[in-house]
Short mmCIF file of C-alpha atoms and ligand atoms in Angstrom, two decimals:
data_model
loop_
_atom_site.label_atom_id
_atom_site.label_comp_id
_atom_site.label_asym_id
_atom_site.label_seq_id
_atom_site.Cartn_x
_atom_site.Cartn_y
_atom_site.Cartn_z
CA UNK A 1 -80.16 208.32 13.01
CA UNK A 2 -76.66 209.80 13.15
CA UNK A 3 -73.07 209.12 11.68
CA UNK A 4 -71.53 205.46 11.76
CA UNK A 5 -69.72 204.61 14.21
CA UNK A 6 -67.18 201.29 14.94
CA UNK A 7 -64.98 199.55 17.62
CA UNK A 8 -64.30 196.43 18.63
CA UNK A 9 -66.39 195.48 21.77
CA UNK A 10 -64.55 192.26 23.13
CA UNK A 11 -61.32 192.63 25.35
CA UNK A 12 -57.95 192.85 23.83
CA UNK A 13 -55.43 190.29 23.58
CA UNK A 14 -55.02 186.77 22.63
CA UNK A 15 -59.10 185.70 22.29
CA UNK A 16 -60.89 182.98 20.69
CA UNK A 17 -63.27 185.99 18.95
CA UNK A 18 -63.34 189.49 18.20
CA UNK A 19 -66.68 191.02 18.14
CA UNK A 20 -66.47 194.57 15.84
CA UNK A 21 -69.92 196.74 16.51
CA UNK A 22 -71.16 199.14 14.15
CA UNK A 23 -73.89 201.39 14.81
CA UNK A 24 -75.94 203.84 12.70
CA UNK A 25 -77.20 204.34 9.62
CA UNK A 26 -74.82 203.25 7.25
CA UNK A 27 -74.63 200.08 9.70
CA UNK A 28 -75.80 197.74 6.99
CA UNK A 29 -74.20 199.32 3.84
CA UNK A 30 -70.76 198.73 5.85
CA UNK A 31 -71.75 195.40 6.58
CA UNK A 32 -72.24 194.15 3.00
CA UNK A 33 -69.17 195.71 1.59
CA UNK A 34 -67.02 193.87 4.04
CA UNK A 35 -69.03 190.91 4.57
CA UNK A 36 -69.98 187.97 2.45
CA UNK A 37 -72.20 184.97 3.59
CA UNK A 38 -70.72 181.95 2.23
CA UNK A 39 -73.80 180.70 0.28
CA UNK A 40 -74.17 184.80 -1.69
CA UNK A 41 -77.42 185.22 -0.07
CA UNK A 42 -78.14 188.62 1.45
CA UNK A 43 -78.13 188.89 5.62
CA UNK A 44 -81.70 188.80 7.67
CA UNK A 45 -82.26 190.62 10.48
CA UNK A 46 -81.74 189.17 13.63
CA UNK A 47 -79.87 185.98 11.92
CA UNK A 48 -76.06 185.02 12.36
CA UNK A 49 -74.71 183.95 8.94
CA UNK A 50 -71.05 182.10 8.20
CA UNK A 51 -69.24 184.12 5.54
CA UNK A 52 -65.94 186.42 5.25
CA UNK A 53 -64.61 189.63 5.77
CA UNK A 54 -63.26 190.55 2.50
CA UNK A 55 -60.74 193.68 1.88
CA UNK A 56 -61.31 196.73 -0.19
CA UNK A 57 -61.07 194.07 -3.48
CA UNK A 58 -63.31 191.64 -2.27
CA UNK A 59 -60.45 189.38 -1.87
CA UNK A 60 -60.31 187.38 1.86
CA UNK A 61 -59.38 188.77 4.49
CA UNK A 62 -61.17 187.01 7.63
CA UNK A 63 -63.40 183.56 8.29
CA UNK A 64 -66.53 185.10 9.93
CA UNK A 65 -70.12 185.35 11.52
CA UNK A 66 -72.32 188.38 10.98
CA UNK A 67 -75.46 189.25 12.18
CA UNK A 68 -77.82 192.59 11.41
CA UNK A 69 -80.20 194.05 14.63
CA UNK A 70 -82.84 196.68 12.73
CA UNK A 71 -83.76 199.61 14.48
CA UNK A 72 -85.14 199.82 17.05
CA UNK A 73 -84.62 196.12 18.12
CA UNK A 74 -80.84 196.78 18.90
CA UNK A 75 -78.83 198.20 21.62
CA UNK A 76 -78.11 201.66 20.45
CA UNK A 77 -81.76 201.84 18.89
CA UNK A 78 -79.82 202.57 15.64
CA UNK A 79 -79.61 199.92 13.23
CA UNK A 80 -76.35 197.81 14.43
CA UNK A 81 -74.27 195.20 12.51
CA UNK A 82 -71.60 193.19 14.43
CA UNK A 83 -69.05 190.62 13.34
CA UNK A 84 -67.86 187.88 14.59
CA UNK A 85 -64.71 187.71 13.75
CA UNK A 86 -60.89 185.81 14.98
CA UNK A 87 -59.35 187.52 18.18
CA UNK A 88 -56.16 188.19 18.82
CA UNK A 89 -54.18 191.67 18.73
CA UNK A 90 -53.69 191.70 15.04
CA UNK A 91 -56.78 190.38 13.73
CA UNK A 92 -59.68 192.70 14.93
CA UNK A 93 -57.91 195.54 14.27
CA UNK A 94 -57.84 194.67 10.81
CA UNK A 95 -61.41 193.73 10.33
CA UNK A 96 -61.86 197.16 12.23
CA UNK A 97 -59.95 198.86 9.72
CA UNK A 98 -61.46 197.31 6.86
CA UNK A 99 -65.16 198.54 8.68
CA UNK A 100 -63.60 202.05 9.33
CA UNK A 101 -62.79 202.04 5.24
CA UNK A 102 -66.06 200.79 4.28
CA UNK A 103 -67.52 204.38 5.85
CA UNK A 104 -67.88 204.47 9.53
CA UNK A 105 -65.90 206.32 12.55
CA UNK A 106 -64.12 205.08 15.38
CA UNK A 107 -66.68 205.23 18.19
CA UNK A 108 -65.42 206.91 21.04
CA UNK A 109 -65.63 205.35 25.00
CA UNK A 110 -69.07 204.52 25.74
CA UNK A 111 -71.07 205.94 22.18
CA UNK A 112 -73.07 202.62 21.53
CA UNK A 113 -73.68 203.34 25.36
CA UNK A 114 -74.48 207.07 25.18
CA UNK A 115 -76.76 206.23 21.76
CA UNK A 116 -78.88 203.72 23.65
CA UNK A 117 -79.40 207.18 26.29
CA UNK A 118 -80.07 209.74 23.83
CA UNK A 119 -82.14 207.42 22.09
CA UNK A 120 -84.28 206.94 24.96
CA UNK A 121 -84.01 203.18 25.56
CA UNK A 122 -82.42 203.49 28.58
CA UNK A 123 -82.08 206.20 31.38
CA UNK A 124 -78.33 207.99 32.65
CA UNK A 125 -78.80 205.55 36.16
CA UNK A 126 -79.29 202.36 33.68
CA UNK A 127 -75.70 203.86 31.55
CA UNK A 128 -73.92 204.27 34.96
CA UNK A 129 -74.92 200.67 35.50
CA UNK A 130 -73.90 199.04 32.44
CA UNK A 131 -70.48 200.62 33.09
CA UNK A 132 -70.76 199.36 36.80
CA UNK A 133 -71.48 195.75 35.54
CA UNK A 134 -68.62 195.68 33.19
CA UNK A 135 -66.04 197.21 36.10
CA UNK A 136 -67.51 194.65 39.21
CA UNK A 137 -65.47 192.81 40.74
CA UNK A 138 -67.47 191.09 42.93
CA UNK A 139 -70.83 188.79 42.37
CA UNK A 140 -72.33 191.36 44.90
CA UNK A 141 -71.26 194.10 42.89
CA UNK A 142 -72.04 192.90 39.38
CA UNK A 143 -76.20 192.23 41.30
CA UNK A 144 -76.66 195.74 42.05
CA UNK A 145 -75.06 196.82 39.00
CA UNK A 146 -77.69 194.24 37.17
CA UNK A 147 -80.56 195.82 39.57
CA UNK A 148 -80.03 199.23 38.77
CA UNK A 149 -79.62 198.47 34.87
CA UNK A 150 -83.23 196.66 35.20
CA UNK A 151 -84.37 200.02 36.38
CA UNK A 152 -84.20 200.30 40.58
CA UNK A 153 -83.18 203.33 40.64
CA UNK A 154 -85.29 204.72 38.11
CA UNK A 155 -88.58 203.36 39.20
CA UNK A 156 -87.16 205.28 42.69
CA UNK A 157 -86.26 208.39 40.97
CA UNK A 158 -90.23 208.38 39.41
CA UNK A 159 -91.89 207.52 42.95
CA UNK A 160 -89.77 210.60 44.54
CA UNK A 161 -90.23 212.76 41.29
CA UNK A 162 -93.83 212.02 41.57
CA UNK A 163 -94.74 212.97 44.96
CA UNK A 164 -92.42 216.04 44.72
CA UNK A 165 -94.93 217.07 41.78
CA UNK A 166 -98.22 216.62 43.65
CA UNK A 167 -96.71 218.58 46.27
CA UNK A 168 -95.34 221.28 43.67
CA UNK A 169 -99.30 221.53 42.61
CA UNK A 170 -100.67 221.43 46.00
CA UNK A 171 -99.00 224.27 46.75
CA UNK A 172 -99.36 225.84 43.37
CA UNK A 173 -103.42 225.32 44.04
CA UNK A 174 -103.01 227.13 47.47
CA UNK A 175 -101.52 230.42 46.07
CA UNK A 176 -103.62 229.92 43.57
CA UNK A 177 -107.25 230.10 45.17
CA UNK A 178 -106.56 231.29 48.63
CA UNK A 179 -109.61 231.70 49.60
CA UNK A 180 -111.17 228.15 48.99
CA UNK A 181 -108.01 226.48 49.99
CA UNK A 182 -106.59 226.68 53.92
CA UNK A 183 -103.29 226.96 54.36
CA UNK A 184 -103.78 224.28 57.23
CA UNK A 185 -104.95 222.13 55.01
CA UNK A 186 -102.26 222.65 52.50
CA UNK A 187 -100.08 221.79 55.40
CA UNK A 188 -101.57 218.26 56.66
CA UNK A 189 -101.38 216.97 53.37
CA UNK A 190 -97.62 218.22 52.54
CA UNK A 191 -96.42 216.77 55.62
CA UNK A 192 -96.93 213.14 55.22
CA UNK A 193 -95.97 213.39 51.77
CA UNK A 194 -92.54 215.31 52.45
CA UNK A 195 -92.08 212.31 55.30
CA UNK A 196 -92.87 209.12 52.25
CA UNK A 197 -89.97 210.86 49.82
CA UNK A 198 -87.71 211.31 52.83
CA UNK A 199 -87.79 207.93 53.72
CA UNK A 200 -87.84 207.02 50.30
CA UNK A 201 -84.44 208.64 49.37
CA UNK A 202 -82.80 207.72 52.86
CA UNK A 203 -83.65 204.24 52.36
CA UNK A 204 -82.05 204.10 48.93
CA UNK A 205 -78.37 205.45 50.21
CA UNK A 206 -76.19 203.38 52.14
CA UNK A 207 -73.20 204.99 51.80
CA UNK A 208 -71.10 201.90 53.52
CA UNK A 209 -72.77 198.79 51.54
CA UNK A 210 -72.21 201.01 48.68
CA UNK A 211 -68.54 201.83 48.97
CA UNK A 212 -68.13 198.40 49.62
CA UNK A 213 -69.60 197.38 46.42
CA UNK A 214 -67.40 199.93 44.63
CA UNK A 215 -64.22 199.08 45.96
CA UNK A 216 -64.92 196.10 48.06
CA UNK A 217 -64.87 195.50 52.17
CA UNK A 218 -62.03 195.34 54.47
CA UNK A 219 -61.62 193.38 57.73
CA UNK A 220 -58.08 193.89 60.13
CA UNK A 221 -57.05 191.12 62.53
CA UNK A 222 -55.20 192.91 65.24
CA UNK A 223 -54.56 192.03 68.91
CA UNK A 224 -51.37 191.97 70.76
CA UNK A 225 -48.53 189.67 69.24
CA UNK A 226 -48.76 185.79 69.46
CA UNK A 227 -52.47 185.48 70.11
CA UNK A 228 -52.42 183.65 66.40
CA UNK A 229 -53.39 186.80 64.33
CA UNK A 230 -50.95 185.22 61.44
CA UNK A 231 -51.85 181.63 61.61
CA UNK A 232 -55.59 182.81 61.50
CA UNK A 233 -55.30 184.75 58.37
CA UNK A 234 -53.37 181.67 56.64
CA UNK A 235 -56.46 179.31 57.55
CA UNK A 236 -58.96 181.69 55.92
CA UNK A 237 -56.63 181.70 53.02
CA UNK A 238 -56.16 177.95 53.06
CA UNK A 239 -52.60 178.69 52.20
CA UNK A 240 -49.41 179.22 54.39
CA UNK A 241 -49.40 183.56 53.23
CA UNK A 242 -48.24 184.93 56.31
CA UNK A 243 -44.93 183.76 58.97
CA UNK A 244 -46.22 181.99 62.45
CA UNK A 245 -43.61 181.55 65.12
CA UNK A 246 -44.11 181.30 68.40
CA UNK A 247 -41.51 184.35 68.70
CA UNK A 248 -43.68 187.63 69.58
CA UNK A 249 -43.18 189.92 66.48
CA UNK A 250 -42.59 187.87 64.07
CA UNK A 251 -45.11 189.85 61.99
CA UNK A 252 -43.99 193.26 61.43
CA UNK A 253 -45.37 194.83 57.92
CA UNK A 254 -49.29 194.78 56.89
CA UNK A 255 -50.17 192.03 54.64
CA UNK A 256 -52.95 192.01 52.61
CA UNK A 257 -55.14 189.24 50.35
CA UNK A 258 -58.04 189.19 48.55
CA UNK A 259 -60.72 186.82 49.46
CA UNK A 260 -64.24 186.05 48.39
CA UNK A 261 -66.90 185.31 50.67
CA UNK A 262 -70.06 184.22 49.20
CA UNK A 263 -69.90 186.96 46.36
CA UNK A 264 -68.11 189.68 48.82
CA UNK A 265 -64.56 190.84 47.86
CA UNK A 266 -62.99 191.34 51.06
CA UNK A 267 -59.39 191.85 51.59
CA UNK A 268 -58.05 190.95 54.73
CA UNK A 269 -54.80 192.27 56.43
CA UNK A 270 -53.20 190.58 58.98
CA UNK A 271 -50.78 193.39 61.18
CA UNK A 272 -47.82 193.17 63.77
CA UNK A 273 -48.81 192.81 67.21
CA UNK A 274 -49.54 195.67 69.81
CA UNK A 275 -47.36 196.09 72.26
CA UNK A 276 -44.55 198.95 73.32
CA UNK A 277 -42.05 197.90 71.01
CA UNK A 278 -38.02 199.16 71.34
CA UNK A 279 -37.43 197.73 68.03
CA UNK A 280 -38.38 201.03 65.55
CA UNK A 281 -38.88 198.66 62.66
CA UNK A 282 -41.55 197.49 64.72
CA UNK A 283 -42.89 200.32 66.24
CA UNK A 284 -43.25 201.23 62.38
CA UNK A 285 -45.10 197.96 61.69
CA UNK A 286 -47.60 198.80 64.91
CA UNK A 287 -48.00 202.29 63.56
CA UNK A 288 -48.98 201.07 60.11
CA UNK A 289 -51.49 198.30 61.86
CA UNK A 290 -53.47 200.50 63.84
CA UNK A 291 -54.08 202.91 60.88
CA UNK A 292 -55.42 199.87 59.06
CA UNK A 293 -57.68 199.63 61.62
CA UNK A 294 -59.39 203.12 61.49
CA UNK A 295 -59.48 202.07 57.95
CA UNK A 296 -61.23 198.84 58.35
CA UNK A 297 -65.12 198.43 57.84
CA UNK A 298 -64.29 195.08 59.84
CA UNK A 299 -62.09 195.43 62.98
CA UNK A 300 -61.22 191.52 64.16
CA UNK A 301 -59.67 191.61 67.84
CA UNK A 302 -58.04 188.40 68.56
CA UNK A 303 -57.62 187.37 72.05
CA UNK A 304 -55.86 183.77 73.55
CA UNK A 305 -57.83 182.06 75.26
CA UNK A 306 -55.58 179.52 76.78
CA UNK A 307 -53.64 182.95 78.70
CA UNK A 308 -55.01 185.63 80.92
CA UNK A 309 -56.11 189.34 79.12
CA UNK A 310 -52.89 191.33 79.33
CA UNK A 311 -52.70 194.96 79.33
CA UNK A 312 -52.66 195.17 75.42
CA UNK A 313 -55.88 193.41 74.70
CA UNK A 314 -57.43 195.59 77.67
CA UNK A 315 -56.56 198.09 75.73
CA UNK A 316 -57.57 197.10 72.23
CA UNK A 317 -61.28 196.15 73.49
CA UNK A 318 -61.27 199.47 75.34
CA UNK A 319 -61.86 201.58 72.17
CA UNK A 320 -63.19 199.03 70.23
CA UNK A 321 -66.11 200.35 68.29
CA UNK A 322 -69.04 198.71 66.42
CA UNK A 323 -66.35 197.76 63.86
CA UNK A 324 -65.16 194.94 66.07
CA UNK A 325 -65.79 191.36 66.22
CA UNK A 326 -63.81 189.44 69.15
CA UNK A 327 -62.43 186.85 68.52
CA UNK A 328 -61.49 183.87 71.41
CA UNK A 329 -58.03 181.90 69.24
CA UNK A 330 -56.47 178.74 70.31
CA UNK A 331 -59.63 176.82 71.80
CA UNK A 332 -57.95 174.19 71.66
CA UNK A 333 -56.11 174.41 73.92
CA UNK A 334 -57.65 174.51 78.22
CA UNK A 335 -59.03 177.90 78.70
CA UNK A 336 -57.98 180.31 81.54
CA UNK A 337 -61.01 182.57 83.21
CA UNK A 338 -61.24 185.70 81.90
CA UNK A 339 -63.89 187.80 83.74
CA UNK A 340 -63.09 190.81 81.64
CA UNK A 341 -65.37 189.57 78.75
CA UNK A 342 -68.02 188.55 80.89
CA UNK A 343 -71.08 189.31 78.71
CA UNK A 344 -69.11 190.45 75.53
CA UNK A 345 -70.02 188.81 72.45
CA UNK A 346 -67.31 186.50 71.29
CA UNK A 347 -66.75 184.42 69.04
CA UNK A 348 -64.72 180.92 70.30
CA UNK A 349 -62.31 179.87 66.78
CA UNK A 350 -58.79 178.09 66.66
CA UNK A 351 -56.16 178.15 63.57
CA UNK A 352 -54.67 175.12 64.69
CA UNK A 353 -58.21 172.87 64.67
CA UNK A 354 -60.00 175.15 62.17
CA UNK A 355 -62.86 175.11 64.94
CA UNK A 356 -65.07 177.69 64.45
CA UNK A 357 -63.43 178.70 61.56
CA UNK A 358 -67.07 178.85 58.70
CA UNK A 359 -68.62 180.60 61.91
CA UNK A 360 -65.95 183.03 60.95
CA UNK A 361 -66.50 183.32 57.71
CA UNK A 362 -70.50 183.25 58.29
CA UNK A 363 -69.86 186.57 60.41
CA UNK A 364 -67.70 187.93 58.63
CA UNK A 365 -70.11 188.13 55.30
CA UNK A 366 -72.92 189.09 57.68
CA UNK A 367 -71.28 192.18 59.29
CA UNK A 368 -69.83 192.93 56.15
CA UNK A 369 -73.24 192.55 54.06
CA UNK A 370 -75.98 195.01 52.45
CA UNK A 371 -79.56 195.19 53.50
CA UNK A 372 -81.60 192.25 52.28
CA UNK A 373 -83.90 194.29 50.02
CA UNK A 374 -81.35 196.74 48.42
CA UNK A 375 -83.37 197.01 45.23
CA UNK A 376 -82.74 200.99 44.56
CA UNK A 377 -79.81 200.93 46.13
CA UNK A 378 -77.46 203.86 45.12
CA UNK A 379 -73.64 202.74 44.45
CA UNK A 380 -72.14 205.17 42.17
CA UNK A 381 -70.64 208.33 43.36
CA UNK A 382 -72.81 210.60 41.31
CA UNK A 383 -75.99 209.31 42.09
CA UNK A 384 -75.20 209.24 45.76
CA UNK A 385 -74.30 213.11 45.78
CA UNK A 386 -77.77 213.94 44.03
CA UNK A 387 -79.72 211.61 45.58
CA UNK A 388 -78.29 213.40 49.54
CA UNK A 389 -78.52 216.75 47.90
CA UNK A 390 -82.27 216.15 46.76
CA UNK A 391 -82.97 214.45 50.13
CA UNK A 392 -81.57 217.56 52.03
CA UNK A 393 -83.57 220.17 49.98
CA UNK A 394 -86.89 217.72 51.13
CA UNK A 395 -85.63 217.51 54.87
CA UNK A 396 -85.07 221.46 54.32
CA UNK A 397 -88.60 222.45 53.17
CA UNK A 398 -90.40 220.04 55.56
CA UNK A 399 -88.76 221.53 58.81
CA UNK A 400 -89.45 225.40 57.42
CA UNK A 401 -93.00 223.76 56.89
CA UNK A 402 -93.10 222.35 60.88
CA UNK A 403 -91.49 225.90 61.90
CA UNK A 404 -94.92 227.55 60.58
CA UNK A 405 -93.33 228.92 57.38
CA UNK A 406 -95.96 229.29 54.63
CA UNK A 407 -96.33 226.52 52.22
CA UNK A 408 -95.04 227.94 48.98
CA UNK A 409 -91.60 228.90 50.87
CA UNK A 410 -91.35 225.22 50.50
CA UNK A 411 -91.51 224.96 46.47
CA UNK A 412 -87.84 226.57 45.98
CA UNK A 413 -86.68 223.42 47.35
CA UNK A 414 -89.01 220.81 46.40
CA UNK A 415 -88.21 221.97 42.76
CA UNK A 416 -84.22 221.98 43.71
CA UNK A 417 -85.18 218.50 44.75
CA UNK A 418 -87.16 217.52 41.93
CA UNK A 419 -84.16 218.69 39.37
CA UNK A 420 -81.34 216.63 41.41
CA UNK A 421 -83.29 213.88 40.89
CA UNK A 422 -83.87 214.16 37.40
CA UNK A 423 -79.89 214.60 36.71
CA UNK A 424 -80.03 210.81 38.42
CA UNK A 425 -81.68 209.66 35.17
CA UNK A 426 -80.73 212.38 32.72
CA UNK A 427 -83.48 214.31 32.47
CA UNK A 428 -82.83 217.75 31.95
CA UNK A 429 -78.87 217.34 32.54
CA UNK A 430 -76.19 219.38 31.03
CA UNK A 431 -74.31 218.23 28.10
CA UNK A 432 -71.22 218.16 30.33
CA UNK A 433 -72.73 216.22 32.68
CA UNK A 434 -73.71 213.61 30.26
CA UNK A 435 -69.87 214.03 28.69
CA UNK A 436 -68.73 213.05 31.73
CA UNK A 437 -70.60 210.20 32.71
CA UNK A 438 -69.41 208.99 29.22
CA UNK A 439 -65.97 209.33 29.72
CA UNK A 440 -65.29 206.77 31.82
CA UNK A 441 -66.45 204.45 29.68
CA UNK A 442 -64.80 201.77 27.48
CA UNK A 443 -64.63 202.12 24.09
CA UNK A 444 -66.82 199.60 22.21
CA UNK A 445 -69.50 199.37 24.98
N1 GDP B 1 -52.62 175.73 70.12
C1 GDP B 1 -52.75 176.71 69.26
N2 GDP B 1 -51.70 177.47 68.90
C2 GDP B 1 -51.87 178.47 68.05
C3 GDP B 1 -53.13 178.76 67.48
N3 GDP B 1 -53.00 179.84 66.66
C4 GDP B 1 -51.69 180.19 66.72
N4 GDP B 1 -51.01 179.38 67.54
C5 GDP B 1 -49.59 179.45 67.86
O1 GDP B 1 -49.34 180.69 68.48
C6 GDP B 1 -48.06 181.20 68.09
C7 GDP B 1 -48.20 182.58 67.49
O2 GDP B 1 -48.95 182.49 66.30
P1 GDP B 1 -48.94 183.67 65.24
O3 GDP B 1 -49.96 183.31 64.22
O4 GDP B 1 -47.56 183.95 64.75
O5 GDP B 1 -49.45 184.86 66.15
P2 GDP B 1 -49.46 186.43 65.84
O6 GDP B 1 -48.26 187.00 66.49
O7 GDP B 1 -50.71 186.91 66.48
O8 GDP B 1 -49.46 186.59 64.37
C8 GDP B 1 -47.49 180.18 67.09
O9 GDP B 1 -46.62 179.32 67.80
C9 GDP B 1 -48.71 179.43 66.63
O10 GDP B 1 -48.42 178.12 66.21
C10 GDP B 1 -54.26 177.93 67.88
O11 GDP B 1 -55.41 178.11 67.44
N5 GDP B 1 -54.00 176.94 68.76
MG1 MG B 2 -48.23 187.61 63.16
#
């Protein structure tokens, strides 16, 4: 077990409780020279007792709960003590002190974290999780986070890592006894086996779903001025955000708001109007929409039905992409033909009614959405990068295979690959490497 370390693991500020974490082997001698239970009977294991924090004299310093976890049964695998203690800036620091006197260290970000790693209770992917968990902002984000800290992406890193080593000794076995083994042979079993782990790994990144679970989604309602672009984004709000007149350019900045759609952060801009504006604080406005739009993951075109297309919304739906959703405002009100969009999917909404309005919404989260089964999914930056380098070294060796290259040409990269996906979970990873993961923790987690 190593040194003793401390921090409070609850946010700070004005709190009901402060929960102070010690971890290591002094964890319980720490404990019961800052802690008494109110009746003078020692702590359990794995029981909460009523007591105080007492300062260096034994005098009072705190009202408090305590409780012991015994190694292994904790989080860091180390024996851990925690108490319970009042919140509030002042207070936990001052049990904290009182802890740090009584023989431990500060911990620094993420130790209780990094302990539970290097003591083998959990894997790197699992760490990156925990820290993913804490930092979601999003129901959809905090699930994968949960996912990958029950283990999806390990129990993909140990399928790939697995079939990477059969083919590591199949080859091995062919240089080994050449003349018993065919190199054909070799061959018709590497093949299928390079084609499972590249499937594998390429179903596990998503790069899109997952940099919308990092940072959330974003969806852009442009179209040419007074086609309702404003008055839609204040009826998905429910609240009067942006200005509606009937005056074309009323809108002239990007506006932006959060909004949650069942467990999807999305923020949704509403922009000025296309057109060829004179007015330059305008044309600035129209210049600052359409880059919103190559930044969107959800392009919304919004078209007036009650009017004929102009040359602006010929335009728009002329480089729309598979970004786009069209959108058909004001249905309230008699439509006018429209043969352009003969055929095109759209989708037939009006601010003013709020018709259409949870089909909206409904598309919305369903363009915007992950793939149903997203157990392994990779979201974190690091994981992504090894996960596309190890999948590149296996797409690599199984072309030079299919080009007629002898087999063990193929093992330089299948053990590239293997290693990649080992730094997912930590195995075999540099100290740095772990540092840095690390780093950008909290302290106290
Ligand atoms: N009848 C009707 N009028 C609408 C609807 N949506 C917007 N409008 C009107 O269209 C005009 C322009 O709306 P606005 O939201 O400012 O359009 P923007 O320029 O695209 O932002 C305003 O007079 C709105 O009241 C709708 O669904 N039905
Ligand atoms: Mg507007």
């Amino acid at each position: 077990m190593k040194d003793t370390i401390a921090a409070i693991a609850t946010a700070s500020g004005k709190a009901g409780i402060a929960i102070v974490r010690i971890s290591g082997e002094k964890a319980f001698r720490v404990l019961a020279d800052c802690f008494r239970t109110a009746s003078g009977t020692p702590l359990l294991p794995g029981r909460l007792r009523y007591g105080h924090v007492t300062d260096a004299d034994g005098g009072f310093l705190d009202e408090a709960m305590a409780v012991c976890m015994q190694a292994p049964n904790s989080y860091t695998r180390e024996d851990v003590a925690e108490i319970q203690c009042h919140g509030g800036s002042i207070n936990g620091e001052r049990v904290l002190k009182r802890v740090l006197e009584a023989g431990a260290r500060p911990a620094l970000p993420g130790e209780f974290t990094r302990r539970a790693f290097e003591n083998g209770r959990i894997d790197l992917s699992q760490a990156e999780a925990v820290m993913a968990l804490i930092g979601a902002d999003s129901q959809a984000a905090a699930r994968a986070a949960q996912r990958q800290m029950a283990g999806g992406v390990s129990r993909l890193v140990d399928r790939a890592c697995e079939g990477l080593l059969s083919m590591l000794a199949l080859i091995e076995a062919g240089n080994d006894y050449p003349e018993e083994i065919e190199e054909e042979a070799t061959l018709s079993q590497l093949l299928p086996m390079l084609k499972d782990v590249e499937k594998e790994l390429g179903s596990s990144l998503n790069e899109k779903w997952a940099h919308i679970l990092r940072s959330g989604a974003s969806a852009v309602l442009c179209g040419r001025p007074n086609t309702g672009k404003s008055s839609l984004m204040n009826a998905i709000l429910e609240s009067e955000r942006a200005i509606v007149t009937d005056i074309p350019g009323t809108t002239r900045d990007t506006l932006s708001e959060y909004l949650e759609i069942d467990g999807l952060r999305v923020t949704i801009t509403d922009t000025a109007g296309q057109r060829d504006a004179l007015d330059p604080v305008e044309q600035m406005g129209i210049e600052k929409a359409r880059r919103a739009e190559d930044a969107a993951d959800l392009v919304i075109i919004v078209l007036d039905a009650s009017c004929p297309l102009g040359e602006e919304d010929k335009k728009l739906l002329a480089r729309a992409d598979e970004r786009c959703l069209v959108l058909l405002n004001k249905s309230d009100l008699p439509a006018v033909p429209q043969p352009e969009l003969m055929g095109l999917p759209v989708l037939k909404v009006s601010a003013k009614t709020g018709e259409g309005l949870q089909a909206l919404r409904e598309c919305i989260r369903d363009r915007l959405s992950g793939p149903a089964s997203d157990e392994a999914l990779l979201t974190g930056e690091r994981q992504i990068a090894l996960c596309r380098e190890a999948l590149s070294l296996v797409r690599r060796s199984r072309k030079a295979l299919e080009a007629g290259c002898p087999a063990d040409i193929a093992s330089v990269d299948l053990q590239g690959a293997l290693e990649a996906l080992w730094s997912m979970v930590g195995r075999n990873v540099r100290e740095s490497v772990i540092d840095q993961v690390f780093s950008t923790f909290c302290v106290g987690k």
